[in-house]
Amino acid sequence: MDEEHEISSLQERLITAMHDGDSDAASTLLPELHPAELAAAYESLPEEERAALLTLIPAESLPPFFQQLPASDAVSILGGMPDGPLANTLEEIPDDVLVDLLQEMEGFQRGHTFHLLSISRRRAARELLHYGEDTAGGRMTTAFASLQEDMTVREAIESLRRVADEAEVLSRIYVVDYEGLVLGKVRLRDLTFAEPDTRISAINDGDTRAVLASTDQEKAMRIMVKYDMLALPVLDDDGRLLGLITHDDALEIQEEESTEDLERQSGIAGDSADESYLNTPVFRHVRRRLGWIISLAFLGLISGGVIFSYQDQLSTVFALTIYLPMIVAAGGNTGGQAATMVVRAMSLGELTPGAFLRVAWKEFRVGLIMGVVLSACMVTQIYLFHPGFMKLEGALIGQFASTVGLALLMQITASTLIGAILPIGARAIKLDPAVIASPAITTIVDATGLLIYLNLARGILHLG
Amino acid sequence: MDEEHEISSLQERLITAMHDGDSDAASTLLPELHPAELAAAYESLPEEERAALLTLIPAESLPPFFQQLPASDAVSILGGMPDGPLANTLEEIPDDVLVDLLQEMEGFQRGHTFHLLSISRRRAARELLHYGEDTAGGRMTTAFASLQEDMTVREAIESLRRVADEAEVLSRIYVVDYEGLVLGKVRLRDLTFAEPDTRISAINDGDTRAVLASTDQEKAMRIMVKYDMLALPVLDDDGRLLGLITHDDALEIQEEESTEDLERQSGIAGDSADESYLNTPVFRHVRRRLGWIISLAFLGLISGGVIFSYQDQLSTVFALTIYLPMIVAAGGNTGGQAATMVVRAMSLGELTPGAFLRVAWKEFRVGLIMGVVLSACMVTQIYLFHPGFMKLEGALIGQFASTVGLALLMQITASTLIGAILPIGARAIKLDPAVIASPAITTIVDATGLLIYLNLARGILHLG
């Protein structure tokens, strides 16, 4: 891992130099660092050392540095820059990054920043700002090259040579007609190896797969994954080529979406933004987590009420309480597992809306088998080890074991089914399936589990 | 979404044709379908219709089809093919896909398949089989092109033209010396736009970032994300270029790793393989989920034992049971949230091992604030609404509210801290942090929450 070591060591050395207040050492390191390393180092520094590092970064290195930084940090640095250098820096930032930054800015700073842009960039930015942050239009780069069908390969290469410095992707070049409609694409290698007099129409692959600018970014990413695409064309409502989503965007979208899914499933609301865990202030953490915790706590009182209302039964055979938390938790765990499986399958686009019954049938069987196995374990355990303090005797043991076993079987089967069905139901009413997060499912099946258990106890043990 | 519509409609039309037994319609559709669509359609068909579809796919379409199929399905199809067509198909499958298939095969089929390979491919496959499935070596493609420094651009283009059909990636071409050590890379656009007599050494960017073949695939993917790389060179122990991990591999790795993280956090063990949710048999689902469920159930008996042993206290003030499930669950929920946050931050490479104290300090404050807020909510609720059936009077209400409030505060603070610390501890002893899944944390904090609550009750309410 020499290379790996070398990568991190440059970044580490810059951090150490800043900790030591050694500006000379830091300045010497800067030209060697990749912008991503510079940004990672900056992110891990405390406030004062960040400020010191900023004074060392040469003006021309700022635009790529801003591209790698979380938007909130980039915006706060931009806010402190004098107009002259700010205007120069803004000109060098690609359109899509600029729009991310504008979206992050408050009214006044946004207006001021707009004011510093050249007229053409102002127009481009204003157009991109129409698209939501999570849409294909909000993610696309507009720094792309296109070709016309009637060009020759020689003309195409000449036209690309002129824009090569600005274009982010040249590996796939889209062929458009005079109205901007996509006719297909050519690969750069096709141009490079073709005879100079070949017409573009002859090597155009005719692939017109594309998405609208309003398409959800996750959907766009799924298409790129499915078809192994290096870039995906983004169109306006009239089908004209507006921009491209590139392979690195796809990786970012996928990372964002997985983080969101993971967080939703633990009842964490809102957006992780692009700040790292440690750089997110305590109060923002609290704000994202507290809502669910409070709602679930009040919901949890229902379970308490159920137990309380079965006071008489529980007092008569207090040994019932030994198995109570286990039965309740087994429901939460199996329901959570089923929900995770189903939500993930939906995220990966595996489940069509029509699959509802197939999912329910599969999870019913999974729940039933797990219920039977766990039930058998616990019944055996009760027969073998019921200790004296439980004060169970003779015929009562059989009834007690039946109560626990049957409750467990019903609870696990029902919970597995509920865990699988609720996310599908959520999607049917246009909610994010992951919002029916596993803590919510757990809280619901807690109360149902208690009702099952305590009613069975009443019936089988002839209580109350 | 016309394009999107068109994409899915081809796939849907093939599925319908197969359902209707209309082979002619299916055959007409086949040439229009992308291999990914063909594979997706195949996956969604029942057994008999799959067999019928296979007979319709022309031999030359089989290799790209196998590349898109889950390895287990591809292997079972290959197992049913006669030797002649099988040998031809195998020759057309890229090395990295072939190795995935070989890894999936049982001993006999693997030996037979090896036997059908040409000698050179057999050697290549055997070499790749050395690397684990989850390593950079196991993921890389060996179909890449490389250049020497002393070539001219004209010579380079000529040499690339000869391998262009086989090479998977040509956008980044690595420059190696005569021993195979990486000296840097050139972009295809640099070659295309450079003067034909330019030496490669003049346009070599000198970027030698790479990973060893034994590097974990997740680490390799993280490097590609950090540096926005289109391809990442994979080296043997002597630093020689063996292959490349490409942008589409990075997307696949990221998807696999997120699925794994999501599943671990719900206590789902093992590997999701690449089969879809619906195509995974019930028993495989059960096998992956049952282990944790049984272990956690037996652990859950501890909580039951705790309640049982406080029988006298609970019988005296039975109203305590109303708040019991809520306090327990609030711990599980906050602990689960903290664990998710920390595990995700670790997955994204944000937390260095030294960050332990900073994480603990942050989560301590988050837990404390959430504890104070929720505690205040519940204390207020008790004062305002304590109903008659709870049989609480006068001074007892204050003590009761203190017990619930204090228990909630302690439980949430402790659970948040435990949820954050356990995954870090797991990594310190080389366990996958996600394995300390949220159900495990929940089960642990359940028991501690009960002990806190019932001991406080004993002390404050002067019970027992």
JSON list of N, CA, C and O in Angstrom, two decimals, chain A residues 4 7 11 37 161 164 189 193 223 226-227 230 254 259 266-267 277 280 289 337 340 344 350 362-363, chain B residues 4 7 11 37 161 164 189 193 223 226-227 247 254 259 266-267 277 280 289 337 340 344 350 362-363:
[
{"chain": "A", "resi": 4, "resn": "GLU", "atom": "N", "xyz": [-1.18, 4.27, -1.43]},
{"chain": "A", "resi": 4, "resn": "GLU", "atom": "CA", "xyz": [-2.20, 4.67, -0.46]},
{"chain": "A", "resi": 4, "resn": "GLU", "atom": "C", "xyz": [-1.53, 5.45, 0.67]},
{"chain": "A", "resi": 4, "resn": "GLU", "atom": "O", "xyz": [-2.00, 6.50, 1.09]},
{"chain": "A", "resi": 7, "resn": "ILE", "atom": "N", "xyz": [-0.57, 8.90, -0.49]},
{"chain": "A", "resi": 7, "resn": "ILE", "atom": "CA", "xyz": [-1.73, 9.79, -0.61]},
{"chain": "A", "resi": 7, "resn": "ILE", "atom": "C", "xyz": [-2.06, 10.41, 0.73]},
{"chain": "A", "resi": 7, "resn": "ILE", "atom": "O", "xyz": [-2.12, 11.62, 0.88]},
{"chain": "A", "resi": 11, "resn": "GLN", "atom": "N", "xyz": [-1.55, 14.58, 2.85]},
{"chain": "A", "resi": 11, "resn": "GLN", "atom": "CA", "xyz": [-2.66, 15.22, 3.57]},
{"chain": "A", "resi": 11, "resn": "GLN", "atom": "C", "xyz": [-2.32, 15.36, 5.07]},
{"chain": "A", "resi": 11, "resn": "GLN", "atom": "O", "xyz": [-2.50, 16.43, 5.66]},
{"chain": "A", "resi": 37, "resn": "GLU", "atom": "N", "xyz": [-7.53, 16.28, -1.39]},
{"chain": "A", "resi": 37, "resn": "GLU", "atom": "CA", "xyz": [-6.74, 16.14, -0.16]},
{"chain": "A", "resi": 37, "resn": "GLU", "atom": "C", "xyz": [-6.71, 17.45, 0.60]},
{"chain": "A", "resi": 37, "resn": "GLU", "atom": "O", "xyz": [-6.81, 17.49, 1.83]},
{"chain": "A", "resi": 161, "resn": "ARG", "atom": "N", "xyz": [-11.37, 20.06, -30.31]},
{"chain": "A", "resi": 161, "resn": "ARG", "atom": "CA", "xyz": [-10.09, 20.59, -29.84]},
{"chain": "A", "resi": 161, "resn": "ARG", "atom": "C", "xyz": [-10.30, 21.98, -29.22]},
{"chain": "A", "resi": 161, "resn": "ARG", "atom": "O", "xyz": [-9.69, 22.33, -28.21]},
{"chain": "A", "resi": 164, "resn": "ALA", "atom": "N", "xyz": [-11.97, 21.47, -25.79]},
{"chain": "A", "resi": 164, "resn": "ALA", "atom": "CA", "xyz": [-11.46, 20.38, -24.95]},
{"chain": "A", "resi": 164, "resn": "ALA", "atom": "C", "xyz": [-11.11, 20.82, -23.54]},
{"chain": "A", "resi": 164, "resn": "ALA", "atom": "O", "xyz": [-11.31, 20.08, -22.57]},
{"chain": "A", "resi": 189, "resn": "ARG", "atom": "N", "xyz": [-12.95, 7.37, -28.85]},
{"chain": "A", "resi": 189, "resn": "ARG", "atom": "CA", "xyz": [-12.10, 6.42, -29.55]},
{"chain": "A", "resi": 189, "resn": "ARG", "atom": "C", "xyz": [-12.56, 6.18, -30.99]},
{"chain": "A", "resi": 189, "resn": "ARG", "atom": "O", "xyz": [-11.75, 5.95, -31.88]},
{"chain": "A", "resi": 193, "resn": "PHE", "atom": "N", "xyz": [-9.88, 6.78, -34.02]},
{"chain": "A", "resi": 193, "resn": "PHE", "atom": "CA", "xyz": [-9.42, 5.70, -34.89]},
{"chain": "A", "resi": 193, "resn": "PHE", "atom": "C", "xyz": [-10.10, 5.69, -36.27]},
{"chain": "A", "resi": 193, "resn": "PHE", "atom": "O", "xyz": [-9.78, 4.87, -37.10]},
{"chain": "A", "resi": 223, "resn": "ILE", "atom": "N", "xyz": [-30.49, 4.40, -13.91]},
{"chain": "A", "resi": 223, "resn": "ILE", "atom": "CA", "xyz": [-30.35, 4.13, -15.34]},
{"chain": "A", "resi": 223, "resn": "ILE", "atom": "C", "xyz": [-28.88, 4.00, -15.70]},
{"chain": "A", "resi": 223, "resn": "ILE", "atom": "O", "xyz": [-28.48, 3.10, -16.44]},
{"chain": "A", "resi": 226, "resn": "LYS", "atom": "N", "xyz": [-27.74, 0.60, -14.46]},
{"chain": "A", "resi": 226, "resn": "LYS", "atom": "CA", "xyz": [-28.30, -0.51, -15.24]},
{"chain": "A", "resi": 226, "resn": "LYS", "atom": "C", "xyz": [-27.56, -0.67, -16.56]},
{"chain": "A", "resi": 226, "resn": "LYS", "atom": "O", "xyz": [-27.23, -1.78, -16.95]},
{"chain": "A", "resi": 227, "resn": "TYR", "atom": "N", "xyz": [-27.31, 0.46, -17.24]},
{"chain": "A", "resi": 227, "resn": "TYR", "atom": "CA", "xyz": [-26.73, 0.37, -18.58]},
{"chain": "A", "resi": 227, "resn": "TYR", "atom": "C", "xyz": [-25.24, 0.66, -18.60]},
{"chain": "A", "resi": 227, "resn": "TYR", "atom": "O", "xyz": [-24.66, 0.90, -19.65]},
{"chain": "A", "resi": 230, "resn": "LEU", "atom": "N", "xyz": [-21.31, 5.95, -18.91]},
{"chain": "A", "resi": 230, "resn": "LEU", "atom": "CA", "xyz": [-20.28, 6.88, -18.44]},
{"chain": "A", "resi": 230, "resn": "LEU", "atom": "C", "xyz": [-20.90, 8.26, -18.26]},
{"chain": "A", "resi": 230, "resn": "LEU", "atom": "O", "xyz": [-20.44, 9.07, -17.46]},
{"chain": "A", "resi": 254, "resn": "GLN", "atom": "N", "xyz": [-25.37, 8.09, -5.59]},
{"chain": "A", "resi": 254, "resn": "GLN", "atom": "CA", "xyz": [-25.56, 6.80, -4.93]},
{"chain": "A", "resi": 254, "resn": "GLN", "atom": "C", "xyz": [-25.17, 6.88, -3.44]},
{"chain": "A", "resi": 254, "resn": "GLN", "atom": "O", "xyz": [-25.86, 6.33, -2.59]},
{"chain": "A", "resi": 259, "resn": "THR", "atom": "N", "xyz": [-26.90, 6.98, 2.17]},
{"chain": "A", "resi": 259, "resn": "THR", "atom": "CA", "xyz": [-26.86, 7.62, 3.49]},
{"chain": "A", "resi": 259, "resn": "THR", "atom": "C", "xyz": [-28.28, 7.94, 3.94]},
{"chain": "A", "resi": 259, "resn": "THR", "atom": "O", "xyz": [-28.66, 7.68, 5.08]},
{"chain": "A", "resi": 266, "resn": "SER", "atom": "N", "xyz": [-33.18, 4.53, 10.71]},
{"chain": "A", "resi": 266, "resn": "SER", "atom": "CA", "xyz": [-32.96, 4.67, 12.15]},
{"chain": "A", "resi": 266, "resn": "SER", "atom": "C", "xyz": [-33.77, 5.84, 12.68]},
{"chain": "A", "resi": 266, "resn": "SER", "atom": "O", "xyz": [-33.51, 6.31, 13.78]},
{"chain": "A", "resi": 267, "resn": "GLY", "atom": "N", "xyz": [-34.71, 6.34, 11.90]},
{"chain": "A", "resi": 267, "resn": "GLY", "atom": "CA", "xyz": [-35.52, 7.45, 12.36]},
{"chain": "A", "resi": 267, "resn": "GLY", "atom": "C", "xyz": [-34.76, 8.76, 12.45]},
{"chain": "A", "resi": 267, "resn": "GLY", "atom": "O", "xyz": [-34.98, 9.54, 13.36]},
{"chain": "A", "resi": 277, "resn": "TYR", "atom": "N", "xyz": [-19.75, 14.06, 9.71]},
{"chain": "A", "resi": 277, "resn": "TYR", "atom": "CA", "xyz": [-20.36, 13.82, 11.02]},
{"chain": "A", "resi": 277, "resn": "TYR", "atom": "C", "xyz": [-19.78, 14.76, 12.08]},
{"chain": "A", "resi": 277, "resn": "TYR", "atom": "O", "xyz": [-20.50, 15.42, 12.82]},
{"chain": "A", "resi": 280, "resn": "THR", "atom": "N", "xyz": [-20.68, 18.52, 11.89]},
{"chain": "A", "resi": 280, "resn": "THR", "atom": "CA", "xyz": [-22.07, 18.92, 12.08]},
{"chain": "A", "resi": 280, "resn": "THR", "atom": "C", "xyz": [-22.26, 19.31, 13.55]},
{"chain": "A", "resi": 280, "resn": "THR", "atom": "O", "xyz": [-21.93, 18.53, 14.43]},
{"chain": "A", "resi": 289, "resn": "ARG", "atom": "N", "xyz": [-32.69, 14.27, 14.94]},
{"chain": "A", "resi": 289, "resn": "ARG", "atom": "CA", "xyz": [-33.05, 13.01, 15.59]},
{"chain": "A", "resi": 289, "resn": "ARG", "atom": "C", "xyz": [-34.22, 13.12, 16.55]},
{"chain": "A", "resi": 289, "resn": "ARG", "atom": "O", "xyz": [-34.91, 12.14, 16.81]},
{"chain": "A", "resi": 337, "resn": "GLN", "atom": "N", "xyz": [-36.03, -6.27, 10.14]},
{"chain": "A", "resi": 337, "resn": "GLN", "atom": "CA", "xyz": [-35.33, -6.99, 9.08]},
{"chain": "A", "resi": 337, "resn": "GLN", "atom": "C", "xyz": [-36.15, -7.00, 7.80]},
{"chain": "A", "resi": 337, "resn": "GLN", "atom": "O", "xyz": [-35.63, -6.71, 6.71]},
{"chain": "A", "resi": 340, "resn": "THR", "atom": "N", "xyz": [-36.15, -3.61, 6.15]},
{"chain": "A", "resi": 340, "resn": "THR", "atom": "CA", "xyz": [-34.87, -3.32, 5.50]},
{"chain": "A", "resi": 340, "resn": "THR", "atom": "C", "xyz": [-34.78, -4.01, 4.14]},
{"chain": "A", "resi": 340, "resn": "THR", "atom": "O", "xyz": [-34.40, -3.41, 3.14]},
{"chain": "A", "resi": 344, "resn": "ARG", "atom": "N", "xyz": [-34.81, -1.84, 0.69]},
{"chain": "A", "resi": 344, "resn": "ARG", "atom": "CA", "xyz": [-33.62, -1.91, -0.16]},
{"chain": "A", "resi": 344, "resn": "ARG", "atom": "C", "xyz": [-33.99, -2.39, -1.56]},
{"chain": "A", "resi": 344, "resn": "ARG", "atom": "O", "xyz": [-33.53, -1.86, -2.56]},
{"chain": "A", "resi": 350, "resn": "GLU", "atom": "N", "xyz": [-36.07, -3.12, -7.71]},
{"chain": "A", "resi": 350, "resn": "GLU", "atom": "CA", "xyz": [-36.40, -4.52, -7.99]},
{"chain": "A", "resi": 350, "resn": "GLU", "atom": "C", "xyz": [-37.89, -4.80, -7.90]},
{"chain": "A", "resi": 350, "resn": "GLU", "atom": "O", "xyz": [-38.37, -5.76, -8.49]},
{"chain": "A", "resi": 362, "resn": "LYS", "atom": "N", "xyz": [-44.02, -14.14, 0.39]},
{"chain": "A", "resi": 362, "resn": "LYS", "atom": "CA", "xyz": [-42.66, -14.56, 0.76]},
{"chain": "A", "resi": 362, "resn": "LYS", "atom": "C", "xyz": [-42.40, -14.26, 2.24]},
{"chain": "A", "resi": 362, "resn": "LYS", "atom": "O", "xyz": [-41.91, -15.10, 2.99]},
{"chain": "A", "resi": 363, "resn": "GLU", "atom": "N", "xyz": [-42.77, -13.05, 2.68]},
{"chain": "A", "resi": 363, "resn": "GLU", "atom": "CA", "xyz": [-42.47, -12.68, 4.05]},
{"chain": "A", "resi": 363, "resn": "GLU", "atom": "C", "xyz": [-43.34, -13.45, 5.05]},
{"chain": "A", "resi": 363, "resn": "GLU", "atom": "O", "xyz": [-42.92, -13.72, 6.16]},
{"chain": "B", "resi": 4, "resn": "GLU", "atom": "N", "xyz": [-37.41, 7.10, -20.91]},
{"chain": "B", "resi": 4, "resn": "GLU", "atom": "CA", "xyz": [-37.56, 6.17, -19.78]},
{"chain": "B", "resi": 4, "resn": "GLU", "atom": "C", "xyz": [-38.67, 5.19, -20.11]},
{"chain": "B", "resi": 4, "resn": "GLU", "atom": "O", "xyz": [-38.54, 3.99, -19.92]},
{"chain": "B", "resi": 7, "resn": "ILE", "atom": "N", "xyz": [-37.56, 2.69, -22.66]},
{"chain": "B", "resi": 7, "resn": "ILE", "atom": "CA", "xyz": [-36.66, 1.70, -22.10]},
{"chain": "B", "resi": 7, "resn": "ILE", "atom": "C", "xyz": [-37.44, 0.57, -21.45]},
{"chain": "B", "resi": 7, "resn": "ILE", "atom": "O", "xyz": [-37.27, -0.59, -21.76]},
{"chain": "B", "resi": 11, "resn": "GLN", "atom": "N", "xyz": [-38.55, -3.87, -22.45]},
{"chain": "B", "resi": 11, "resn": "GLN", "atom": "CA", "xyz": [-38.39, -4.94, -21.46]},
{"chain": "B", "resi": 11, "resn": "GLN", "atom": "C", "xyz": [-39.75, -5.55, -21.12]},
{"chain": "B", "resi": 11, "resn": "GLN", "atom": "O", "xyz": [-39.91, -6.78, -21.11]},
{"chain": "B", "resi": 37, "resn": "GLU", "atom": "N", "xyz": [-31.49, -5.04, -20.17]},
{"chain": "B", "resi": 37, "resn": "GLU", "atom": "CA", "xyz": [-32.93, -5.21, -20.20]},
{"chain": "B", "resi": 37, "resn": "GLU", "atom": "C", "xyz": [-33.30, -6.69, -20.37]},
{"chain": "B", "resi": 37, "resn": "GLU", "atom": "O", "xyz": [-34.23, -7.20, -19.74]},
{"chain": "B", "resi": 161, "resn": "ARG", "atom": "N", "xyz": [-5.15, 1.41, -31.58]},
{"chain": "B", "resi": 161, "resn": "ARG", "atom": "CA", "xyz": [-6.13, 1.01, -32.59]},
{"chain": "B", "resi": 161, "resn": "ARG", "atom": "C", "xyz": [-6.23, -0.52, -32.65]},
{"chain": "B", "resi": 161, "resn": "ARG", "atom": "O", "xyz": [-7.31, -1.07, -32.80]},
{"chain": "B", "resi": 164, "resn": "ALA", "atom": "N", "xyz": [-8.21, -1.66, -29.54]},
{"chain": "B", "resi": 164, "resn": "ALA", "atom": "CA", "xyz": [-9.39, -0.87, -29.16]},
{"chain": "B", "resi": 164, "resn": "ALA", "atom": "C", "xyz": [-10.63, -1.73, -28.97]},
{"chain": "B", "resi": 164, "resn": "ALA", "atom": "O", "xyz": [-11.46, -1.46, -28.11]},
{"chain": "B", "resi": 189, "resn": "ARG", "atom": "N", "xyz": [-8.10, 12.06, -24.96]},
{"chain": "B", "resi": 189, "resn": "ARG", "atom": "CA", "xyz": [-8.20, 13.36, -25.62]},
{"chain": "B", "resi": 189, "resn": "ARG", "atom": "C", "xyz": [-6.83, 14.00, -25.81]},
{"chain": "B", "resi": 189, "resn": "ARG", "atom": "O", "xyz": [-6.60, 14.70, -26.77]},
{"chain": "B", "resi": 193, "resn": "PHE", "atom": "N", "xyz": [-5.70, 15.12, -29.58]},
{"chain": "B", "resi": 193, "resn": "PHE", "atom": "CA", "xyz": [-5.47, 16.51, -29.95]},
{"chain": "B", "resi": 193, "resn": "PHE", "atom": "C", "xyz": [-4.00, 16.89, -30.03]},
{"chain": "B", "resi": 193, "resn": "PHE", "atom": "O", "xyz": [-3.66, 18.02, -30.38]},
{"chain": "B", "resi": 223, "resn": "ILE", "atom": "N", "xyz": [-11.20, 5.63, -2.82]},
{"chain": "B", "resi": 223, "resn": "ILE", "atom": "CA", "xyz": [-10.16, 6.42, -3.48]},
{"chain": "B", "resi": 223, "resn": "ILE", "atom": "C", "xyz": [-10.71, 6.98, -4.79]},
{"chain": "B", "resi": 223, "resn": "ILE", "atom": "O", "xyz": [-10.51, 8.16, -5.12]},
{"chain": "B", "resi": 226, "resn": "LYS", "atom": "N", "xyz": [-13.05, 9.84, -3.89]},
{"chain": "B", "resi": 226, "resn": "LYS", "atom": "CA", "xyz": [-12.34, 11.02, -3.39]},
{"chain": "B", "resi": 226, "resn": "LYS", "atom": "C", "xyz": [-11.70, 11.80, -4.53]},
{"chain": "B", "resi": 226, "resn": "LYS", "atom": "O", "xyz": [-11.79, 13.02, -4.58]},
{"chain": "B", "resi": 227, "resn": "TYR", "atom": "N", "xyz": [-11.06, 11.08, -5.45]},
{"chain": "B", "resi": 227, "resn": "TYR", "atom": "CA", "xyz": [-10.31, 11.76, -6.51]},
{"chain": "B", "resi": 227, "resn": "TYR", "atom": "C", "xyz": [-11.06, 11.81, -7.84]},
{"chain": "B", "resi": 227, "resn": "TYR", "atom": "O", "xyz": [-10.44, 12.09, -8.87]},
{"chain": "B", "resi": 247, "resn": "HIS", "atom": "N", "xyz": [-15.11, 2.83, -13.63]},
{"chain": "B", "resi": 247, "resn": "HIS", "atom": "CA", "xyz": [-16.18, 3.60, -13.01]},
{"chain": "B", "resi": 247, "resn": "HIS", "atom": "C", "xyz": [-17.42, 2.76, -12.73]},
{"chain": "B", "resi": 247, "resn": "HIS", "atom": "O", "xyz": [-18.09, 2.96, -11.73]},
{"chain": "B", "resi": 254, "resn": "GLN", "atom": "N", "xyz": [-19.99, 0.28, -4.55]},
{"chain": "B", "resi": 254, "resn": "GLN", "atom": "CA", "xyz": [-20.68, 1.17, -3.62]},
{"chain": "B", "resi": 254, "resn": "GLN", "atom": "C", "xyz": [-22.08, 0.62, -3.29]},
{"chain": "B", "resi": 254, "resn": "GLN", "atom": "O", "xyz": [-22.52, 0.66, -2.15]},
{"chain": "B", "resi": 259, "resn": "THR", "atom": "N", "xyz": [-25.68, -1.87, 0.61]},
{"chain": "B", "resi": 259, "resn": "THR", "atom": "CA", "xyz": [-26.63, -2.93, 0.94]},
{"chain": "B", "resi": 259, "resn": "THR", "atom": "C", "xyz": [-26.15, -3.67, 2.17]},
{"chain": "B", "resi": 259, "resn": "THR", "atom": "O", "xyz": [-26.93, -3.94, 3.09]},
{"chain": "B", "resi": 266, "resn": "SER", "atom": "N", "xyz": [-29.69, -4.08, 10.48]},
{"chain": "B", "resi": 266, "resn": "SER", "atom": "CA", "xyz": [-30.95, -4.69, 10.89]},
{"chain": "B", "resi": 266, "resn": "SER", "atom": "C", "xyz": [-30.72, -6.11, 11.34]},
{"chain": "B", "resi": 266, "resn": "SER", "atom": "O", "xyz": [-31.66, -6.88, 11.47]},
{"chain": "B", "resi": 267, "resn": "GLY", "atom": "N", "xyz": [-29.45, -6.46, 11.56]},
{"chain": "B", "resi": 267, "resn": "GLY", "atom": "CA", "xyz": [-29.16, -7.81, 12.02]},
{"chain": "B", "resi": 267, "resn": "GLY", "atom": "C", "xyz": [-29.39, -8.87, 10.97]},
{"chain": "B", "resi": 267, "resn": "GLY", "atom": "O", "xyz": [-29.85, -9.96, 11.26]},
{"chain": "B", "resi": 277, "resn": "TYR", "atom": "N", "xyz": [-34.24, -9.56, -4.42]},
{"chain": "B", "resi": 277, "resn": "TYR", "atom": "CA", "xyz": [-35.03, -9.95, -3.25]},
{"chain": "B", "resi": 277, "resn": "TYR", "atom": "C", "xyz": [-36.02, -11.06, -3.59]},
{"chain": "B", "resi": 277, "resn": "TYR", "atom": "O", "xyz": [-36.08, -12.08, -2.90]},
{"chain": "B", "resi": 280, "resn": "THR", "atom": "N", "xyz": [-34.60, -14.60, -4.32]},
{"chain": "B", "resi": 280, "resn": "THR", "atom": "CA", "xyz": [-33.91, -15.31, -3.25]},
{"chain": "B", "resi": 280, "resn": "THR", "atom": "C", "xyz": [-34.91, -16.24, -2.57]},
{"chain": "B", "resi": 280, "resn": "THR", "atom": "O", "xyz": [-35.98, -15.81, -2.16]},
{"chain": "B", "resi": 289, "resn": "ARG", "atom": "N", "xyz": [-31.41, -14.35, 8.39]},
{"chain": "B", "resi": 289, "resn": "ARG", "atom": "CA", "xyz": [-32.01, -13.51, 9.43]},
{"chain": "B", "resi": 289, "resn": "ARG", "atom": "C", "xyz": [-32.12, -14.19, 10.78]},
{"chain": "B", "resi": 289, "resn": "ARG", "atom": "O", "xyz": [-32.15, -13.54, 11.82]},
{"chain": "B", "resi": 337, "resn": "GLN", "atom": "N", "xyz": [-29.92, 5.35, 16.50]},
{"chain": "B", "resi": 337, "resn": "GLN", "atom": "CA", "xyz": [-29.59, 6.55, 15.72]},
{"chain": "B", "resi": 337, "resn": "GLN", "atom": "C", "xyz": [-28.10, 6.86, 15.81]},
{"chain": "B", "resi": 337, "resn": "GLN", "atom": "O", "xyz": [-27.44, 7.10, 14.80]},
{"chain": "B", "resi": 340, "resn": "THR", "atom": "N", "xyz": [-26.07, 4.39, 13.83]},
{"chain": "B", "resi": 340, "resn": "THR", "atom": "CA", "xyz": [-26.17, 4.62, 12.39]},
{"chain": "B", "resi": 340, "resn": "THR", "atom": "C", "xyz": [-25.27, 5.78, 11.95]},
{"chain": "B", "resi": 340, "resn": "THR", "atom": "O", "xyz": [-24.53, 5.67, 10.98]},
{"chain": "B", "resi": 344, "resn": "ARG", "atom": "N", "xyz": [-21.99, 5.06, 9.62]},
{"chain": "B", "resi": 344, "resn": "ARG", "atom": "CA", "xyz": [-21.95, 5.67, 8.30]},
{"chain": "B", "resi": 344, "resn": "ARG", "atom": "C", "xyz": [-20.71, 6.55, 8.16]},
{"chain": "B", "resi": 344, "resn": "ARG", "atom": "O", "xyz": [-20.04, 6.53, 7.13]},
{"chain": "B", "resi": 350, "resn": "GLU", "atom": "N", "xyz": [-14.72, 9.05, 7.32]},
{"chain": "B", "resi": 350, "resn": "GLU", "atom": "CA", "xyz": [-14.61, 10.35, 7.98]},
{"chain": "B", "resi": 350, "resn": "GLU", "atom": "C", "xyz": [-13.93, 10.27, 9.34]},
{"chain": "B", "resi": 350, "resn": "GLU", "atom": "O", "xyz": [-13.40, 11.25, 9.82]},
{"chain": "B", "resi": 362, "resn": "LYS", "atom": "N", "xyz": [-19.27, 14.43, 21.52]},
{"chain": "B", "resi": 362, "resn": "LYS", "atom": "CA", "xyz": [-20.40, 14.94, 20.73]},
{"chain": "B", "resi": 362, "resn": "LYS", "atom": "C", "xyz": [-21.69, 14.17, 21.07]},
{"chain": "B", "resi": 362, "resn": "LYS", "atom": "O", "xyz": [-22.73, 14.78, 21.32]},
{"chain": "B", "resi": 363, "resn": "GLU", "atom": "N", "xyz": [-21.60, 12.86, 21.10]},
{"chain": "B", "resi": 363, "resn": "GLU", "atom": "CA", "xyz": [-22.81, 12.07, 21.34]},
{"chain": "B", "resi": 363, "resn": "GLU", "atom": "C", "xyz": [-23.29, 12.23, 22.78]},
{"chain": "B", "resi": 363, "resn": "GLU", "atom": "O", "xyz": [-24.48, 12.16, 23.05]}
]
